[in-house]
Short mmCIF file of C-alpha atoms and ligand atoms in Angstrom, two decimals:
data_model
loop_
_atom_site.label_atom_id
_atom_site.label_comp_id
_atom_site.label_asym_id
_atom_site.label_seq_id
_atom_site.Cartn_x
_atom_site.Cartn_y
_atom_site.Cartn_z
CA ALA A 1 89.86 76.32 187.50
CA GLY A 2 91.93 78.92 189.32
CA TRP A 3 92.05 81.24 186.35
CA LEU A 4 88.25 81.34 186.21
CA PHE A 5 88.14 82.76 189.70
CA PHE A 6 90.78 85.22 188.65
CA LEU A 7 88.61 86.38 185.75
CA LYS A 8 85.64 86.66 188.04
CA ASP A 9 87.70 88.78 190.43
CA ILE A 10 88.59 91.22 187.69
CA THR A 11 85.00 91.51 186.51
CA GLU A 12 83.79 92.07 190.04
CA SER A 13 86.39 94.71 190.79
CA GLU A 14 85.38 96.57 187.61
CA ALA A 15 81.79 96.47 188.74
CA THR A 16 82.41 97.34 192.37
CA HIS A 17 85.05 100.02 191.76
CA PRO A 18 83.74 102.17 188.92
CA ALA A 19 85.70 105.12 190.30
CA LEU A 20 88.93 103.20 189.76
CA CYS A 21 88.04 102.52 186.13
CA ASN A 22 87.07 106.13 185.60
CA ARG A 23 90.41 107.22 186.96
CA GLN A 24 92.19 104.85 184.57
CA ARG A 25 90.24 106.28 181.64
CA LEU A 26 90.87 109.84 182.84
CA LEU A 27 94.62 109.18 183.16
CA GLU A 28 94.71 107.56 179.75
CA GLN A 29 93.10 110.61 178.13
CA ALA A 30 95.20 113.09 180.07
CA LEU A 31 98.38 111.28 179.04
CA ASP A 32 97.64 112.40 175.49
CA GLY A 33 99.91 115.35 174.83
CA ALA A 34 101.52 115.28 178.28
CA ILE A 35 104.96 115.64 176.70
CA GLN A 36 103.89 118.58 174.51
CA ARG A 37 102.35 120.28 177.54
CA ARG A 38 105.68 119.75 179.34
CA GLU A 39 104.04 117.87 182.19
CA LEU A 40 106.69 115.15 182.42
CA ALA A 41 109.88 115.62 184.39
CA LEU A 42 112.78 113.44 185.46
CA HIS A 43 113.86 113.28 189.07
CA TYR A 44 117.19 111.82 190.09
CA GLN A 45 117.96 109.61 193.07
CA PRO A 46 121.55 109.03 194.19
CA ILE A 47 123.27 105.63 194.20
CA VAL A 48 126.20 105.56 196.62
CA ASP A 49 129.07 103.27 197.51
CA ALA A 50 129.94 101.99 200.98
CA ASN A 51 131.74 105.28 201.73
CA ARG A 52 128.64 107.24 200.79
CA ALA A 53 130.36 108.65 197.71
CA VAL A 54 127.89 109.30 194.91
CA LEU A 55 128.39 106.78 192.09
CA GLY A 56 125.56 108.16 190.06
CA MET A 57 121.85 108.67 189.82
CA GLU A 58 118.74 106.82 188.73
CA ALA A 59 116.33 108.78 186.54
CA LEU A 60 112.72 108.40 187.71
CA VAL A 61 109.93 109.91 185.66
CA ARG A 62 107.26 112.17 187.23
CA TRP A 63 104.01 113.41 185.77
CA GLN A 64 102.61 116.68 187.05
CA HIS A 65 99.08 117.22 185.74
CA ALA A 66 97.28 120.52 186.30
CA GLY A 67 94.03 118.96 187.48
CA LEU A 68 95.06 115.49 188.63
CA GLY A 69 98.16 116.51 190.58
CA LEU A 70 101.40 114.54 190.79
CA ILE A 71 100.98 111.07 189.32
CA SER A 72 103.56 108.40 190.08
CA PRO A 73 105.10 106.22 187.36
CA GLY A 74 103.62 103.13 188.99
CA ASP A 75 100.19 104.58 188.13
CA PHE A 76 100.73 105.83 184.59
CA MET A 77 103.55 103.75 183.09
CA PRO A 78 101.42 100.56 183.02
CA ILE A 79 98.72 102.51 181.15
CA ALA A 80 101.32 103.89 178.74
CA GLU A 81 102.63 100.35 178.21
CA ARG A 82 99.18 99.05 177.40
CA ASN A 83 98.29 101.76 174.88
CA GLY A 84 101.75 102.10 173.35
CA LYS A 85 102.37 105.70 174.52
CA ILE A 86 105.37 104.31 176.39
CA VAL A 87 107.35 104.45 173.15
CA GLY A 88 107.14 108.23 172.80
CA ILE A 89 107.46 108.74 176.56
CA GLY A 90 110.49 106.46 176.66
CA GLN A 91 112.16 108.41 173.87
CA TRP A 92 111.53 111.68 175.73
CA ILE A 93 112.96 110.12 178.90
CA MET A 94 116.09 108.91 177.10
CA GLN A 95 116.66 112.28 175.41
CA THR A 96 116.20 114.17 178.67
CA ALA A 97 118.38 111.72 180.59
CA CYS A 98 121.19 111.83 178.00
CA ALA A 99 121.14 115.65 177.93
CA GLN A 100 121.42 115.65 181.74
CA LEU A 101 124.20 113.06 181.72
CA ALA A 102 126.12 115.07 179.12
CA ALA A 103 125.85 118.14 181.37
CA TRP A 104 127.05 116.14 184.40
CA GLN A 105 129.95 114.73 182.39
CA ARG A 106 131.07 118.31 181.61
CA ALA A 107 131.12 119.37 185.29
CA PRO A 108 134.14 118.40 187.43
CA HIS A 109 132.22 117.15 190.49
CA SER A 110 129.92 114.87 188.48
CA ARG A 111 132.22 113.82 185.65
CA HIS A 112 132.19 110.15 186.68
CA TRP A 113 128.56 109.84 187.67
CA GLN A 114 126.62 107.11 185.96
CA LEU A 115 123.01 107.60 185.05
CA SER A 116 120.59 104.68 185.23
CA VAL A 117 117.56 104.78 182.96
CA ASN A 118 114.65 102.36 183.39
CA ILE A 119 113.57 100.56 180.25
CA SER A 120 110.35 98.57 180.12
CA ALA A 121 109.86 95.42 178.11
CA ARG A 122 107.40 97.11 175.80
CA GLU A 123 110.04 99.73 174.89
CA ILE A 124 112.88 97.34 174.23
CA TYR A 125 110.82 95.19 171.89
CA GLU A 126 109.87 98.21 169.78
CA PRO A 127 111.63 97.59 166.43
CA THR A 128 113.23 101.06 166.39
CA PHE A 129 114.36 101.08 170.04
CA PHE A 130 118.08 100.48 169.51
CA GLU A 131 118.33 102.74 166.47
CA VAL A 132 116.64 105.61 168.32
CA LEU A 133 118.80 105.01 171.40
CA GLN A 134 121.97 105.07 169.29
CA ASP A 135 120.88 108.34 167.66
CA THR A 136 120.10 109.85 171.07
CA ILE A 137 123.52 108.86 172.42
CA THR A 138 125.25 110.36 169.39
CA ALA A 139 123.20 113.57 169.30
CA SER A 140 123.63 114.24 173.03
CA GLY A 141 127.38 113.73 172.91
CA VAL A 142 127.42 111.62 176.10
CA ASP A 143 130.17 109.17 176.83
CA PRO A 144 128.09 105.96 176.72
CA ALA A 145 130.22 104.55 179.56
CA GLY A 146 128.16 106.77 181.85
CA LEU A 147 124.89 105.17 180.86
CA LYS A 148 123.20 102.25 182.60
CA LEU A 149 120.03 100.56 181.39
CA GLU A 150 117.82 99.10 184.12
CA LEU A 151 115.87 96.19 182.72
CA THR A 152 113.10 94.61 184.72
CA GLU A 153 112.84 90.88 184.81
CA THR A 154 109.34 90.99 183.43
CA LEU A 155 110.50 90.89 179.82
CA PRO A 156 107.96 88.57 178.20
CA LEU A 157 110.19 85.84 176.79
CA SER A 158 111.53 83.03 178.90
CA SER A 159 114.98 83.91 177.63
CA PRO A 160 116.12 86.89 175.56
CA ASP A 161 116.25 86.13 171.85
CA GLN A 162 119.36 86.31 169.67
CA VAL A 163 118.54 89.65 168.07
CA LEU A 164 117.96 91.31 171.43
CA GLN A 165 121.17 89.78 172.78
CA ARG A 166 123.18 91.08 169.84
CA GLN A 167 121.75 94.59 170.15
CA LEU A 168 122.43 94.72 173.86
CA ARG A 169 125.98 93.43 173.34
CA ASN A 170 126.55 96.19 170.83
CA LEU A 171 125.66 98.75 173.52
CA VAL A 172 127.81 97.00 176.11
CA ASP A 173 130.73 97.13 173.67
CA GLN A 174 130.34 100.92 173.74
CA GLY A 175 130.56 100.94 177.54
CA VAL A 176 126.87 100.95 178.43
CA GLN A 177 126.14 98.84 181.54
CA LEU A 178 123.13 96.58 181.99
CA VAL A 179 121.36 96.31 185.34
CA LEU A 180 118.70 93.73 186.16
CA ASP A 181 116.18 95.73 188.20
CA ASP A 182 113.87 94.38 190.91
CA TYR A 183 116.08 91.33 191.02
CA GLY A 184 114.55 88.28 192.62
CA THR A 185 110.93 89.17 191.92
CA GLY A 186 110.69 87.78 188.36
CA CYS A 187 110.83 84.19 187.28
CA THR A 188 113.32 84.56 184.43
CA SER A 189 116.21 85.83 186.56
CA LEU A 190 118.69 83.11 185.77
CA ASN A 191 118.02 83.07 182.04
CA TYR A 192 118.75 86.78 181.88
CA VAL A 193 121.92 86.43 183.90
CA LYS A 194 122.95 83.56 181.64
CA HIS A 195 122.27 85.24 178.31
CA LEU A 196 122.88 88.95 178.82
CA PRO A 197 126.16 90.75 179.56
CA VAL A 198 124.85 92.10 182.85
CA SER A 199 127.09 94.25 185.10
CA TRP A 200 124.73 94.76 188.02
CA LEU A 201 121.88 93.04 189.85
CA LYS A 202 119.59 95.38 191.76
CA ILE A 203 118.08 93.63 194.77
CA ASP A 204 114.40 94.44 194.96
CA ARG A 205 113.16 96.63 197.80
CA SER A 206 110.82 93.87 198.98
CA PHE A 207 113.86 91.87 200.17
CA VAL A 208 115.59 94.91 201.66
CA ASP A 209 112.45 95.74 203.66
CA GLY A 210 112.70 92.57 205.70
CA VAL A 211 116.43 92.20 205.80
CA LEU A 212 116.80 92.81 209.54
CA ASP A 213 114.25 90.34 210.86
CA ASN A 214 113.21 88.00 208.08
CA SER A 215 115.61 85.09 207.71
CA ARG A 216 114.16 84.15 204.31
CA ASP A 217 114.97 87.62 202.97
CA GLN A 218 118.45 87.29 204.45
CA LYS A 219 118.99 83.94 202.73
CA ILE A 220 117.68 85.19 199.39
CA ILE A 221 120.01 88.19 199.54
CA ALA A 222 122.93 85.92 200.43
CA ALA A 223 122.08 83.69 197.45
CA ILE A 224 121.90 86.67 195.07
CA LEU A 225 125.26 87.93 196.36
CA ALA A 226 126.86 84.49 195.96
CA LEU A 227 125.54 84.16 192.41
CA ALA A 228 126.72 87.65 191.50
CA ASP A 229 130.12 87.10 193.07
CA SER A 230 130.76 83.90 191.13
CA LEU A 231 129.80 85.61 187.86
CA ASP A 232 131.71 88.82 188.56
CA ILE A 233 128.53 90.88 188.69
CA ARG A 234 128.06 93.72 191.17
CA VAL A 235 125.05 94.11 193.42
CA VAL A 236 123.13 97.27 194.30
CA ALA A 237 120.41 97.30 196.97
CA GLU A 238 117.36 99.51 196.47
CA GLY A 239 114.98 100.93 199.05
CA VAL A 240 117.55 101.28 201.86
CA GLU A 241 115.79 103.41 204.47
CA THR A 242 117.67 102.83 207.71
CA LEU A 243 121.26 102.78 208.87
CA GLU A 244 120.71 99.27 210.22
CA GLN A 245 119.61 98.00 206.81
CA PHE A 246 122.62 99.67 205.21
CA ASP A 247 124.92 98.15 207.82
CA TYR A 248 123.55 94.66 207.20
CA LEU A 249 123.73 94.94 203.41
CA HIS A 250 127.22 96.44 203.54
CA ARG A 251 128.49 93.60 205.72
CA ALA A 252 126.73 91.06 203.50
CA GLY A 253 128.76 92.36 200.56
CA CYS A 254 126.56 94.70 198.51
CA HIS A 255 128.58 97.10 196.38
CA ALA A 256 126.17 100.00 196.05
CA PHE A 257 123.13 101.37 197.84
CA GLN A 258 120.10 103.44 197.01
CA GLY A 259 117.19 104.60 199.12
CA TYR A 260 115.68 107.34 201.21
CA LEU A 261 118.54 107.00 203.73
CA PHE A 262 120.84 108.56 201.15
CA GLY A 263 118.45 110.77 199.26
CA ARG A 264 115.03 110.96 197.68
CA PRO A 265 114.53 111.50 193.97
CA LEU A 266 114.92 115.25 193.21
CA PRO A 267 114.93 117.49 190.14
CA ALA A 268 118.47 117.92 188.76
CA ASP A 269 118.73 121.61 189.68
CA ARG A 270 118.16 120.74 193.32
CA LEU A 271 121.06 118.27 193.22
CA THR A 272 123.68 120.27 191.37
CA ASP A 273 123.26 123.85 192.52
CA ARG A 274 125.15 123.09 195.71
CA GLY A 275 128.67 122.98 194.32
CA ASP A 276 131.22 120.26 194.71
CA ALA A 277 130.87 116.55 195.26
CA ASN A 278 131.44 116.64 199.01
CA GLN A 279 128.82 119.28 199.50
CA LEU A 280 126.51 117.29 197.30
CA ALA A 281 127.14 114.12 199.27
CA SER A 282 126.40 115.81 202.56
CA SER A 283 123.36 117.54 201.16
CA VAL A 284 121.74 114.36 199.93
CA LEU A 285 122.89 112.28 202.87
CA PRO A 286 121.88 112.64 206.50
CA GLY A 287 124.43 114.75 208.37
CA ASN A 288 124.88 112.24 211.18
CA TYR A 289 125.63 109.44 208.80
CA ARG A 290 128.83 107.43 209.36
CA VAL A 291 130.10 104.37 207.61
CA PRO A 292 130.12 101.53 210.14
CA ALA A 293 133.60 100.21 210.91
P1 C2E B 301 112.18 101.08 190.18
O1 C2E B 301 112.99 101.30 188.96
O2 C2E B 301 112.43 99.81 190.92
O3 C2E B 301 112.45 102.36 191.08
C1 C2E B 301 112.50 102.35 192.47
C2 C2E B 301 111.28 102.99 193.08
O4 C2E B 301 111.43 102.97 194.50
C3 C2E B 301 111.08 104.46 192.72
O5 C2E B 301 109.67 104.71 192.73
C4 C2E B 301 111.74 105.18 193.89
O6 C2E B 301 111.27 106.51 194.08
C5 C2E B 301 111.36 104.29 195.03
N1 C2E B 301 112.30 104.35 196.15
C6 C2E B 301 113.60 104.65 196.12
N2 C2E B 301 114.16 104.58 197.35
C7 C2E B 301 113.15 104.21 198.19
C8 C2E B 301 113.10 103.97 199.61
O7 C2E B 301 114.09 104.06 200.33
N3 C2E B 301 111.89 103.58 200.11
C9 C2E B 301 110.78 103.46 199.33
N4 C2E B 301 109.64 103.11 199.92
N5 C2E B 301 110.80 103.69 197.99
C10 C2E B 301 111.98 104.06 197.42
P2 C2E B 301 108.98 105.50 191.56
O8 C2E B 301 109.82 106.68 191.17
O9 C2E B 301 107.56 105.74 191.96
O10 C2E B 301 109.03 104.47 190.34
C11 C2E B 301 108.31 103.26 190.37
C12 C2E B 301 108.64 102.39 189.20
O11 C2E B 301 108.19 103.01 187.98
C13 C2E B 301 110.13 102.16 189.00
O12 C2E B 301 110.59 101.13 189.83
C14 C2E B 301 110.18 101.79 187.53
O13 C2E B 301 109.85 100.43 187.35
C15 C2E B 301 109.08 102.65 186.94
N6 C2E B 301 109.71 103.85 186.38
C16 C2E B 301 110.07 105.01 186.98
N7 C2E B 301 110.64 105.86 186.11
C17 C2E B 301 110.66 105.22 184.92
C18 C2E B 301 111.16 105.55 183.60
O14 C2E B 301 111.73 106.63 183.37
N8 C2E B 301 110.98 104.62 182.60
C19 C2E B 301 110.37 103.40 182.83
N9 C2E B 301 110.24 102.54 181.82
N10 C2E B 301 109.92 103.06 184.06
C20 C2E B 301 110.06 103.95 185.08
MG1 MG B 302 114.93 101.08 188.47
MG1 MG B 303 114.07 98.64 191.15
MG1 MG B 304 111.22 98.29 192.07
#
């Protein structure tokens, strides 16, 4: 009767943490009209190759509320998923991201950057998702080859259905790349690799955290890399914070890297107002950084 205890836990935590529930309710109400009040913003975090060259950015949404302060996506996106506001928020994110990507594609130093946009399960199963995405791509004038969609493994079906597969293939045919985010943490990983035309696996930060001293993490990463290699899929590691972690992952065979070691998520104007690509690279990367031999 494990699930009964689970239920009891939830009920107890509601009773013993009324402040938490109030905060949830407060956030839910405040989320109403957040887009209209211009409280949402996208920050961009660099993804680099083994030579620390910027391959592109990941768009990460931020919510700045006048009274509640800066609220992280981990706090408000689950609420938006539950009440359906994610659909409108997701459309705003995609429009903003595509406008930014179009601007980067027009500038010489960022012409080849790719922009990763996170898509939640709730968004992708919205009947109009692909139509709206196609319209956004067209209206923004981006080259779709610069766009990556990061899908989390928590999509609700055990394997993606035919319609979803066809729609995703249609995007891939236009050059859009699919990334499986938080790879290794879900239970449907292999079904998604089997059924979707995936270009990248993104190793979850929880494995990167322990990569230097946890042999289980090391073995899991090796298994992900072997799987990806045999299927011609590239691997990006997220949450790389130290040079030692980077060194390990680089030697293990990861193709791309993302994390505080290379740069934190920043508003676009703080990334691009520094001029050319080399200046950008050194401004988002620690000055003493060297690629290990
Ligand atoms: P994610 O897509 O796996 O994003 C990675 C998270 O790790 C981001 O947190 C990022 O700021 C953080 N991070 C990056 N490098 C490091 C590092 O070196 N160390 C540590 N400790 N953390 C690092 P963030 O921005 O709070 O986003 C959390 C999650 O919220 C994301 O996980 C994603 O699932 C979701 N999310 C964020 N933006 C969006 C969005 O625009 N749309 C959707 N649907 N979900 C989003
Ligand atoms: Mg992501
Ligand atoms: Mg991730
Ligand atoms: Mg994650």
